[in-house]
Amino acid sequence: MSSTSPIGVFDSGIGGLTVVKEILSLHPNERIIYFGDTARVPYGSKSIETVRRYALEDTELLLEHSPKLIIVACNTVSAVALDVVKMTAGEIPVIGMIEPACREALRITKSGRVGVIGTEATVASKAYDTQLAFLANEGARAVATFSKACPLFVPLAEEGWENSAAAELVAKEYLGSIIEANVDTLILGCTHYPVLRKIIQSVMGPNVSLINSGEVASREILLSTISNSSSPEHSYLVSDTPQKFQTIGERFLGVQLDNIKQVIFEETWKVV
Ligand code: DGL
């Protein structure tokens, strides 16, 4: 592994580009190899078994590109399959979305009442709740967690409807119970939610701090080999055709996306 080895990032689809955006704003000289599993997205409504199988295959694909580090941008994978990624990656360090966000939440909450929003699978896994309870216990603090799955936020972000009346209505509906719980901190536990940050903040009110899990996870990147390339060439791999990824991805990332290639996973069917 050398300083020019890329940072590997994967997600169920396009959303992980919000994490790439944060990584590149902190480490602009690093090269990224990104995989978005656009043919099999969404992961958030799938079973744990299926997401764990996908996570293994996604990690194996990134390993073919000899990354110096793997970032699991997908919160769903981070919640239910981080151990699979770590085991598959072996010596290569792996950063998921859950632990950094929980540490940040405990750092900033005053009331100890923390909200978590994510996909159905992330919320059902209780990965954030468990991690928050564990870290709070270590620091001899009390924390109460209130979670809500917000699946419609994903298509709203992809449609570019993040500032629409529809998004506001959906946000009010989803976030009602979290507002009632009187949290002072809310973890955006899904790749797409930072795109809706403005509306989520306006619905939650100015006194609630929002945590972008991708942003805080990016701050945990400690590189033993640092690239000093001034214009690194990033590559993007997708499992469906690249067109939609390019259009929506450019919006999420805020820059033009070149070098997108389609990859096909060749598997055979078997009865389980
Ligand atoms: N990337 C997923 C996550 O962060 C959201 C989209 C999906 O359900 O696959 O959990």
XYZ file of C-alpha atoms and ligand atoms in Angstrom:
282
model
C 0.000 0.000 0.000
C 1.377 3.424 -0.903
C 0.421 7.046 -0.391
C -1.247 6.989 -3.790
C -3.503 4.058 -2.828
C -7.111 5.218 -2.842
C -9.578 5.530 -0.003
C -12.327 2.998 -0.731
C -15.890 4.111 -0.058
C -19.040 2.100 -0.617
C -22.740 2.585 -0.281
C -25.960 0.955 -1.392
C -26.176 3.560 -4.158
C -25.815 7.275 -4.761
C -26.267 8.556 -1.199
C -22.710 7.764 -0.145
C -21.567 10.673 -2.291
C -22.679 12.958 0.556
C -19.971 11.200 2.585
C -17.426 11.502 -0.251
C -18.150 15.239 -0.247
C -17.167 15.442 3.426
C -14.071 13.260 2.940
C -12.844 15.403 0.055
C -13.439 18.647 1.883
C -11.106 17.410 4.651
C -8.691 15.438 2.452
C -8.741 17.089 -0.976
C -5.553 15.385 -2.141
C -6.784 11.852 -1.581
C -7.954 9.599 -4.375
C -11.340 7.933 -3.938
C -12.540 4.623 -5.313
C -16.299 4.553 -4.787
C -18.746 1.715 -5.253
C -22.481 2.393 -5.344
C -24.589 -0.751 -5.532
C -27.207 0.990 -7.651
C -28.625 -2.260 -9.049
C -29.517 -3.582 -5.588
C -30.401 -0.356 -3.747
C -32.211 0.160 -1.354
C -30.546 -1.786 1.428
C -32.577 -0.065 4.130
C -35.724 -2.100 3.532
C -33.946 -5.447 3.115
C -33.311 -8.193 5.647
C -30.157 -8.260 7.761
C -29.030 -11.489 6.030
C -29.250 -9.908 2.592
C -27.481 -6.694 3.621
C -24.669 -8.748 5.208
C -24.228 -10.729 1.998
C -24.151 -7.547 -0.095
C -21.681 -5.942 2.341
C -19.285 -8.867 1.899
C -19.481 -8.647 -1.891
C -19.104 -4.854 -1.898
C -16.016 -5.067 0.318
C -14.464 -7.729 -1.916
C -14.964 -5.471 -4.914
C -13.212 -2.539 -3.202
C -10.359 -4.791 -2.083
C -9.582 -5.486 -5.743
C -8.554 -1.820 -5.931
C -6.120 -2.046 -2.974
C -7.567 0.729 -0.817
C -5.574 2.022 2.155
C -8.787 2.500 4.117
C -12.445 1.561 3.686
C -15.254 3.936 4.617
C -18.665 2.321 4.941
C -20.757 5.293 3.872
C -23.996 3.336 4.090
C -25.554 3.645 7.533
C -27.551 0.467 7.007
C -24.390 -1.558 6.352
C -22.659 0.222 9.232
C -25.571 -0.773 11.471
C -25.971 -4.433 10.555
C -22.787 -5.599 8.823
C -19.748 -3.609 9.979
C -18.254 -6.795 11.429
C -18.565 -8.481 8.020
C -16.730 -5.591 6.340
C -13.991 -5.584 8.986
C -13.498 -9.329 8.770
C -13.333 -9.238 4.975
C -10.998 -6.225 4.922
C -8.501 -7.926 7.259
C -5.599 -5.537 7.963
C -7.168 -2.607 6.131
C -8.767 -0.127 8.522
C -12.532 0.291 8.265
C -14.592 3.280 9.426
C -18.364 2.991 9.773
C -20.930 5.715 10.398
C -22.325 4.732 13.798
C -19.602 5.129 16.409
C -18.284 8.565 15.345
C -21.837 9.986 15.264
C -22.631 8.566 18.703
C -19.440 10.001 20.193
C -20.295 13.393 18.715
C -23.876 13.184 20.017
C -22.650 12.487 23.543
C -20.185 15.337 23.244
C -22.834 17.887 22.360
C -26.024 16.773 24.101
C -26.794 18.614 27.312
C -30.074 16.946 28.168
C -28.919 13.410 27.249
C -31.996 13.073 25.023
C -30.835 12.091 21.548
C -32.911 11.432 18.431
C -31.832 9.065 15.666
C -33.338 8.896 12.195
C -32.400 6.354 9.543
C -33.685 3.599 7.291
C -36.039 0.911 8.562
C -33.152 -1.571 8.880
C -30.915 0.900 10.726
C -33.643 1.836 13.193
C -34.760 -1.774 13.699
C -31.165 -2.847 14.385
C -30.955 -0.402 17.322
C -27.258 -0.045 16.436
C -27.217 3.664 17.320
C -29.147 3.105 20.561
C -26.799 0.293 21.606
C -23.655 2.260 20.758
C -24.946 5.389 22.518
C -25.822 3.381 25.629
C -22.402 1.718 25.594
C -20.456 4.974 25.234
C -22.661 6.783 27.749
C -22.075 3.991 30.230
C -18.311 4.227 29.686
C -18.466 7.959 30.418
C -20.819 7.394 33.368
C -23.578 9.392 31.705
C -27.257 8.753 31.149
C -28.713 8.904 27.667
C -32.205 8.336 26.313
C -32.598 7.569 22.603
C -35.637 8.183 20.409
C -35.555 6.780 16.881
C -37.686 6.959 13.799
C -37.336 5.394 10.360
C -37.827 7.999 7.624
C -37.776 6.002 4.360
C -39.430 8.676 2.209
C -36.523 11.070 2.782
C -34.437 8.963 0.366
C -36.609 9.418 -2.768
C -37.283 13.070 -1.852
C -33.537 13.762 -1.821
C -32.990 11.861 -5.066
C -35.841 13.713 -6.771
C -34.249 17.023 -5.815
C -37.320 17.889 -3.707
C -35.333 18.751 -0.596
C -36.822 22.228 -0.321
C -40.384 21.397 -1.385
C -43.677 21.616 0.486
C -43.907 17.817 0.140
C -40.584 17.397 1.963
C -41.760 19.717 4.735
C -45.004 17.778 5.154
C -43.183 14.437 5.263
C -40.598 15.797 7.697
C -43.320 17.092 10.037
C -45.051 13.714 9.944
C -41.888 11.714 10.629
C -40.288 14.012 13.169
C -43.392 14.650 15.311
C -42.584 11.941 17.846
C -38.920 13.022 18.046
C -39.968 16.628 18.684
C -42.377 15.458 21.390
C -39.514 13.533 23.012
C -37.794 16.884 23.504
C -34.393 15.860 22.173
C -31.619 18.433 21.937
C -29.540 16.450 19.421
C -30.571 14.538 16.303
C -28.340 12.101 14.416
C -28.929 12.062 10.653
C -28.298 8.324 10.370
C -28.663 7.882 6.620
C -26.579 8.955 3.637
C -29.374 11.019 2.083
C -30.516 13.032 5.084
C -27.831 15.749 4.929
C -29.446 16.755 1.606
C -32.646 17.519 3.589
C -30.784 19.169 6.426
C -32.397 22.595 5.957
C -35.933 21.295 6.197
C -35.117 18.893 9.057
C -33.547 21.783 10.996
C -36.529 24.060 10.385
C -38.975 21.347 11.530
C -36.888 20.418 14.607
C -36.310 24.070 15.538
C -33.099 26.027 16.104
C -32.314 24.516 19.513
C -31.753 20.996 18.213
C -28.229 20.181 16.975
C -28.101 17.992 13.889
C -25.263 15.518 13.428
C -24.208 14.557 9.913
C -22.803 11.061 10.416
C -20.702 11.277 7.234
C -19.114 14.529 8.337
C -18.101 13.298 11.797
C -16.918 9.931 10.439
C -14.691 11.775 7.924
C -12.994 13.530 10.809
C -11.862 10.111 12.070
C -9.785 9.449 8.988
C -6.204 9.185 10.176
C -4.002 8.213 7.294
C -0.679 6.530 7.774
C 0.097 7.249 4.117
C -1.009 10.631 2.866
C -1.264 11.478 -0.792
C -0.026 14.859 -1.946
C -1.484 14.703 -5.416
C -2.999 18.083 -6.260
C -5.581 16.709 -8.691
C -6.356 13.142 -7.711
C -8.374 11.045 -10.165
C -11.371 9.521 -8.476
C -13.162 6.486 -9.886
C -16.758 5.531 -9.418
C -18.125 2.033 -9.892
C -21.847 1.317 -10.046
C -23.767 -1.908 -10.485
C -26.536 -0.374 -12.636
C -26.033 1.821 -15.701
C -24.194 5.055 -14.816
C -26.615 7.721 -16.181
C -28.875 8.198 -13.143
C -25.905 7.969 -10.787
C -24.176 10.714 -12.719
C -27.157 13.108 -12.780
C -28.147 12.756 -9.125
C -24.572 12.241 -7.971
C -23.392 15.533 -9.430
C -26.124 17.255 -7.449
C -25.179 15.470 -4.201
C -21.449 15.964 -4.649
C -21.607 19.432 -6.174
C -18.978 18.673 -8.831
C -18.911 17.007 -12.200
C -18.570 13.223 -12.087
C -16.276 11.594 -14.609
C -14.878 8.144 -14.749
C -18.015 6.176 -13.828
C -17.913 2.523 -14.807
C -20.513 -0.187 -14.498
C -19.569 -3.459 -12.838
C -21.656 -6.617 -12.866
C -21.584 -9.151 -10.075
C -21.721 -12.609 -11.595
C -23.409 -14.981 -9.250
C -25.229 -18.269 -9.618
C -28.552 -19.059 -7.976
C -28.861 -21.691 -5.320
C -31.702 -22.761 -3.036
C -31.035 -21.890 0.603
N -27.477 4.361 1.943
C -28.573 3.957 2.791
C -28.226 4.290 4.260
O -27.456 5.175 4.543
C -29.872 4.615 2.375
C -30.457 4.065 1.089
C -30.835 2.600 1.186
O -31.837 2.251 1.824
O -30.103 1.785 0.625
O -28.725 3.646 5.139
